[in-house]
Amino acid sequence: MNQLVEIKELLKTRKLKATDLRVEVLAIILGFGKAIPYQEIQNSLQNFDRITLYRTLNILIERGILHKISMENNQSFYAMCTLECSTMGHQHQHVHFKCEQCNEVSCVETKEPIQLAIAYHLITDFEVMATGLCGACRL
Ligand SMILES: [Zn+2]
Ligand SMILES: [Zn+2]
Ligand SMILES: [Zn+2]
């Protein structure tokens, strides 16, 4: 169970206790391998209470472990962050891609870094959402 050790290590570095729910939620998301719909997290948990799950997800976001992707129809997806994200904040340089055919949402790196500048504004974060066909559906 290497993954469990990894999850516990990650929680420790973010100064979070490895509670059963935190570990379970992270194992589900890591196992899913791509951005996971909220519903799927719920379905994968044996028993949980909505409020505790809500708080668990929020603290994982706050500590730079996860990020939330809000889609149309109030659908939320959750994805793991990379090590660039920390308790100090999120540093996302990737795009969220939604495939119109298989409906999968994934975090993808762009070929070129995305630059965005707005006169007189300080941008601390921005989100880019792209839709189209994923590699598998294009074949
Ligand atoms: Zn992040
Ligand atoms: Zn697809
Ligand atoms: Zn992402």
PDB file of C-alpha atoms and ligand atoms in Angstrom:
ATOM      1  CA  MET A   1       0.000   0.000   0.000  1.00  0.00           C
ATOM      2  CA  ASN A   2       2.510   2.503  -1.198  1.00  0.00           C
ATOM      3  CA  GLN A   3      -0.141   5.016  -2.117  1.00  0.00           C
ATOM      4  CA  LEU A   4      -1.446   5.213   1.443  1.00  0.00           C
ATOM      5  CA  VAL A   5       2.020   6.059   2.698  1.00  0.00           C
ATOM      6  CA  GLU A   6       2.281   8.739   0.020  1.00  0.00           C
ATOM      7  CA  ILE A   7      -1.085  10.240   0.948  1.00  0.00           C
ATOM      8  CA  LYS A   8      -0.223  10.333   4.627  1.00  0.00           C
ATOM      9  CA  GLU A   9       3.118  11.925   3.817  1.00  0.00           C
ATOM     10  CA  LEU A  10       1.404  14.560   1.680  1.00  0.00           C
ATOM     11  CA  LEU A  11      -1.081  15.402   4.441  1.00  0.00           C
ATOM     12  CA  LYS A  12       1.768  15.660   6.906  1.00  0.00           C
ATOM     13  CA  THR A  13       3.705  18.118   4.757  1.00  0.00           C
ATOM     14  CA  ARG A  14       0.563  20.263   4.577  1.00  0.00           C
ATOM     15  CA  LYS A  15       0.162  20.073   8.341  1.00  0.00           C
ATOM     16  CA  LEU A  16      -3.029  18.070   8.219  1.00  0.00           C
ATOM     17  CA  LYS A  17      -3.904  15.030  10.286  1.00  0.00           C
ATOM     18  CA  ALA A  18      -4.429  11.901   8.262  1.00  0.00           C
ATOM     19  CA  THR A  19      -8.068  11.384   9.154  1.00  0.00           C
ATOM     20  CA  ASP A  20      -9.821   8.384   7.600  1.00  0.00           C
ATOM     21  CA  LEU A  21     -11.970  10.540   5.348  1.00  0.00           C
ATOM     22  CA  ARG A  22      -9.081  12.693   4.086  1.00  0.00           C
ATOM     23  CA  VAL A  23      -7.055   9.610   3.251  1.00  0.00           C
ATOM     24  CA  GLU A  24     -10.032   7.887   1.626  1.00  0.00           C
ATOM     25  CA  VAL A  25     -10.996  10.909  -0.465  1.00  0.00           C
ATOM     26  CA  LEU A  26      -7.439  11.355  -1.718  1.00  0.00           C
ATOM     27  CA  ALA A  27      -7.136   7.644  -2.520  1.00  0.00           C
ATOM     28  CA  ILE A  28     -10.354   7.855  -4.564  1.00  0.00           C
ATOM     29  CA  ILE A  29      -9.172  10.915  -6.488  1.00  0.00           C
ATOM     30  CA  LEU A  30      -5.699   9.491  -7.132  1.00  0.00           C
ATOM     31  CA  GLY A  31      -7.222   6.203  -8.212  1.00  0.00           C
ATOM     32  CA  PHE A  32      -9.534   7.966 -10.645  1.00  0.00           C
ATOM     33  CA  GLY A  33      -6.494   9.416 -12.384  1.00  0.00           C
ATOM     34  CA  LYS A  34      -8.194  12.485 -13.850  1.00  0.00           C
ATOM     35  CA  ALA A  35     -10.545  15.172 -12.648  1.00  0.00           C
ATOM     36  CA  ILE A  36     -13.302  13.422 -10.726  1.00  0.00           C
ATOM     37  CA  PRO A  37     -16.933  14.527 -10.595  1.00  0.00           C
ATOM     38  CA  TYR A  38     -18.190  15.293  -7.096  1.00  0.00           C
ATOM     39  CA  GLN A  39     -20.895  12.671  -7.538  1.00  0.00           C
ATOM     40  CA  GLU A  40     -18.255  10.038  -8.181  1.00  0.00           C
ATOM     41  CA  ILE A  41     -16.506  10.826  -4.889  1.00  0.00           C
ATOM     42  CA  GLN A  42     -19.819  10.439  -3.097  1.00  0.00           C
ATOM     43  CA  ASN A  43     -20.544   7.167  -4.848  1.00  0.00           C
ATOM     44  CA  SER A  44     -17.147   5.763  -3.952  1.00  0.00           C
ATOM     45  CA  LEU A  45     -17.453   6.459  -0.245  1.00  0.00           C
ATOM     46  CA  GLN A  46     -19.078   3.831   1.915  1.00  0.00           C
ATOM     47  CA  ASN A  47     -20.525   6.152   4.456  1.00  0.00           C
ATOM     48  CA  PHE A  48     -19.938   9.796   4.969  1.00  0.00           C
ATOM     49  CA  ASP A  49     -21.786  12.829   5.985  1.00  0.00           C
ATOM     50  CA  ARG A  50     -22.230  15.648   3.518  1.00  0.00           C
ATOM     51  CA  ILE A  51     -20.949  18.373   5.788  1.00  0.00           C
ATOM     52  CA  THR A  52     -17.822  16.484   6.777  1.00  0.00           C
ATOM     53  CA  LEU A  53     -17.122  15.684   3.125  1.00  0.00           C
ATOM     54  CA  TYR A  54     -17.650  19.327   2.184  1.00  0.00           C
ATOM     55  CA  ARG A  55     -15.244  20.466   4.897  1.00  0.00           C
ATOM     56  CA  THR A  56     -12.726  17.794   3.966  1.00  0.00           C
ATOM     57  CA  LEU A  57     -12.666  18.906   0.335  1.00  0.00           C
ATOM     58  CA  ASN A  58     -12.390  22.536   1.338  1.00  0.00           C
ATOM     59  CA  ILE A  59      -9.447  22.039   3.650  1.00  0.00           C
ATOM     60  CA  LEU A  60      -7.652  19.977   0.997  1.00  0.00           C
ATOM     61  CA  ILE A  61      -8.184  22.865  -1.437  1.00  0.00           C
ATOM     62  CA  GLU A  62      -7.045  25.396   1.134  1.00  0.00           C
ATOM     63  CA  ARG A  63      -3.817  23.480   1.704  1.00  0.00           C
ATOM     64  CA  GLY A  64      -2.991  23.282  -1.991  1.00  0.00           C
ATOM     65  CA  ILE A  65      -3.594  19.556  -2.333  1.00  0.00           C
ATOM     66  CA  LEU A  66      -6.698  19.693  -4.508  1.00  0.00           C
ATOM     67  CA  HIS A  67      -8.426  22.167  -6.747  1.00  0.00           C
ATOM     68  CA  LYS A  68     -12.014  22.440  -7.764  1.00  0.00           C
ATOM     69  CA  ILE A  69     -13.196  22.866 -11.324  1.00  0.00           C
ATOM     70  CA  SER A  70     -16.657  24.338 -11.642  1.00  0.00           C
ATOM     71  CA  MET A  71     -18.500  23.419 -14.779  1.00  0.00           C
ATOM     72  CA  GLU A  72     -21.791  24.526 -16.229  1.00  0.00           C
ATOM     73  CA  ASN A  73     -24.928  23.072 -14.537  1.00  0.00           C
ATOM     74  CA  ASN A  74     -23.242  23.469 -11.156  1.00  0.00           C
ATOM     75  CA  GLN A  75     -21.236  20.338 -11.752  1.00  0.00           C
ATOM     76  CA  SER A  76     -18.003  20.278  -9.797  1.00  0.00           C
ATOM     77  CA  PHE A  77     -14.905  18.279 -10.492  1.00  0.00           C
ATOM     78  CA  TYR A  78     -11.906  17.847  -8.233  1.00  0.00           C
ATOM     79  CA  ALA A  79      -8.329  17.252  -9.299  1.00  0.00           C
ATOM     80  CA  MET A  80      -4.991  16.790  -7.570  1.00  0.00           C
ATOM     81  CA  CYS A  81      -2.599  19.712  -7.554  1.00  0.00           C
ATOM     82  CA  THR A  82       1.059  19.489  -8.336  1.00  0.00           C
ATOM     83  CA  LEU A  83       3.812  20.334  -5.892  1.00  0.00           C
ATOM     84  CA  GLU A  84       3.815  23.926  -7.121  1.00  0.00           C
ATOM     85  CA  CYS A  85       0.651  24.453  -5.111  1.00  0.00           C
ATOM     86  CA  SER A  86       1.069  24.848  -1.394  1.00  0.00           C
ATOM     87  CA  THR A  87      -0.584  26.246   1.686  1.00  0.00           C
ATOM     88  CA  MET A  88       0.533  29.627   0.342  1.00  0.00           C
ATOM     89  CA  GLY A  89      -1.682  29.302  -2.675  1.00  0.00           C
ATOM     90  CA  HIS A  90      -2.322  27.618  -5.969  1.00  0.00           C
ATOM     91  CA  GLN A  91      -0.052  28.034  -8.971  1.00  0.00           C
ATOM     92  CA  HIS A  92      -1.874  26.685 -11.942  1.00  0.00           C
ATOM     93  CA  GLN A  93      -0.454  27.014 -15.402  1.00  0.00           C
ATOM     94  CA  HIS A  94      -2.670  24.365 -16.909  1.00  0.00           C
ATOM     95  CA  VAL A  95      -5.919  24.342 -18.797  1.00  0.00           C
ATOM     96  CA  HIS A  96      -9.076  22.470 -17.945  1.00  0.00           C
ATOM     97  CA  PHE A  97     -10.241  20.542 -20.915  1.00  0.00           C
ATOM     98  CA  LYS A  98     -13.690  19.098 -21.274  1.00  0.00           C
ATOM     99  CA  CYS A  99     -14.255  16.536 -23.979  1.00  0.00           C
ATOM    100  CA  GLU A 100     -17.594  17.022 -25.692  1.00  0.00           C
ATOM    101  CA  GLN A 101     -17.820  13.365 -26.544  1.00  0.00           C
ATOM    102  CA  CYS A 102     -16.815  11.394 -23.435  1.00  0.00           C
ATOM    103  CA  ASN A 103     -17.483  14.287 -21.030  1.00  0.00           C
ATOM    104  CA  GLU A 104     -14.195  13.751 -19.257  1.00  0.00           C
ATOM    105  CA  VAL A 105     -12.564  16.721 -17.648  1.00  0.00           C
ATOM    106  CA  SER A 106      -8.807  16.797 -17.389  1.00  0.00           C
ATOM    107  CA  CYS A 107      -5.978  19.089 -16.377  1.00  0.00           C
ATOM    108  CA  VAL A 108      -3.740  19.541 -19.388  1.00  0.00           C
ATOM    109  CA  GLU A 109      -0.475  21.326 -19.941  1.00  0.00           C
ATOM    110  CA  THR A 110      -0.348  23.623 -22.932  1.00  0.00           C
ATOM    111  CA  LYS A 111       2.493  23.546 -25.447  1.00  0.00           C
ATOM    112  CA  GLU A 112       3.340  27.143 -24.666  1.00  0.00           C
ATOM    113  CA  PRO A 113       2.976  28.771 -21.276  1.00  0.00           C
ATOM    114  CA  ILE A 114      -0.184  30.833 -21.064  1.00  0.00           C
ATOM    115  CA  GLN A 115       0.461  34.508 -20.539  1.00  0.00           C
ATOM    116  CA  LEU A 116      -2.239  36.854 -19.454  1.00  0.00           C
ATOM    117  CA  ALA A 117      -1.817  40.497 -18.638  1.00  0.00           C
ATOM    118  CA  ILE A 118      -4.392  43.168 -17.979  1.00  0.00           C
ATOM    119  CA  ALA A 119      -3.349  46.798 -17.769  1.00  0.00           C
ATOM    120  CA  TYR A 120      -3.205  48.148 -14.195  1.00  0.00           C
ATOM    121  CA  HIS A 121      -4.366  44.845 -12.714  1.00  0.00           C
ATOM    122  CA  LEU A 122      -2.454  42.312 -10.701  1.00  0.00           C
ATOM    123  CA  ILE A 123      -3.473  38.821 -11.679  1.00  0.00           C
ATOM    124  CA  THR A 124      -2.890  36.232  -8.989  1.00  0.00           C
ATOM    125  CA  ASP A 125      -4.753  33.383 -10.604  1.00  0.00           C
ATOM    126  CA  PHE A 126      -6.804  32.645 -13.676  1.00  0.00           C
ATOM    127  CA  GLU A 127      -8.560  29.677 -15.098  1.00  0.00           C
ATOM    128  CA  VAL A 128      -8.672  28.583 -18.698  1.00  0.00           C
ATOM    129  CA  MET A 129     -11.403  26.257 -19.809  1.00  0.00           C
ATOM    130  CA  ALA A 130     -11.217  24.537 -23.165  1.00  0.00           C
ATOM    131  CA  THR A 131     -13.679  22.190 -24.814  1.00  0.00           C
ATOM    132  CA  GLY A 132     -13.307  19.908 -27.797  1.00  0.00           C
ATOM    133  CA  LEU A 133     -12.284  16.343 -28.421  1.00  0.00           C
ATOM    134  CA  CYS A 134      -9.750  14.564 -26.242  1.00  0.00           C
ATOM    135  CA  GLY A 135      -6.933  12.486 -27.697  1.00  0.00           C
ATOM    136  CA  ALA A 136      -8.826   9.216 -27.316  1.00  0.00           C
ATOM    137  CA  CYS A 137     -12.041  10.518 -28.901  1.00  0.00           C
ATOM    138  CA  ARG A 138     -10.212  12.111 -31.795  1.00  0.00           C
ATOM    139  CA  LEU A 139      -8.908   8.783 -33.015  1.00  0.00           C
TER     140      LEU A 139
HETATM  141 ZN    ZN B   1      -3.527  23.864  -7.023  1.00  0.00          ZN
HETATM  142 ZN    ZN B   2     -13.074  12.211 -25.018  1.00  0.00          ZN
HETATM  143 ZN    ZN B   3      -6.564  21.340 -12.969  1.00  0.00          ZN
END
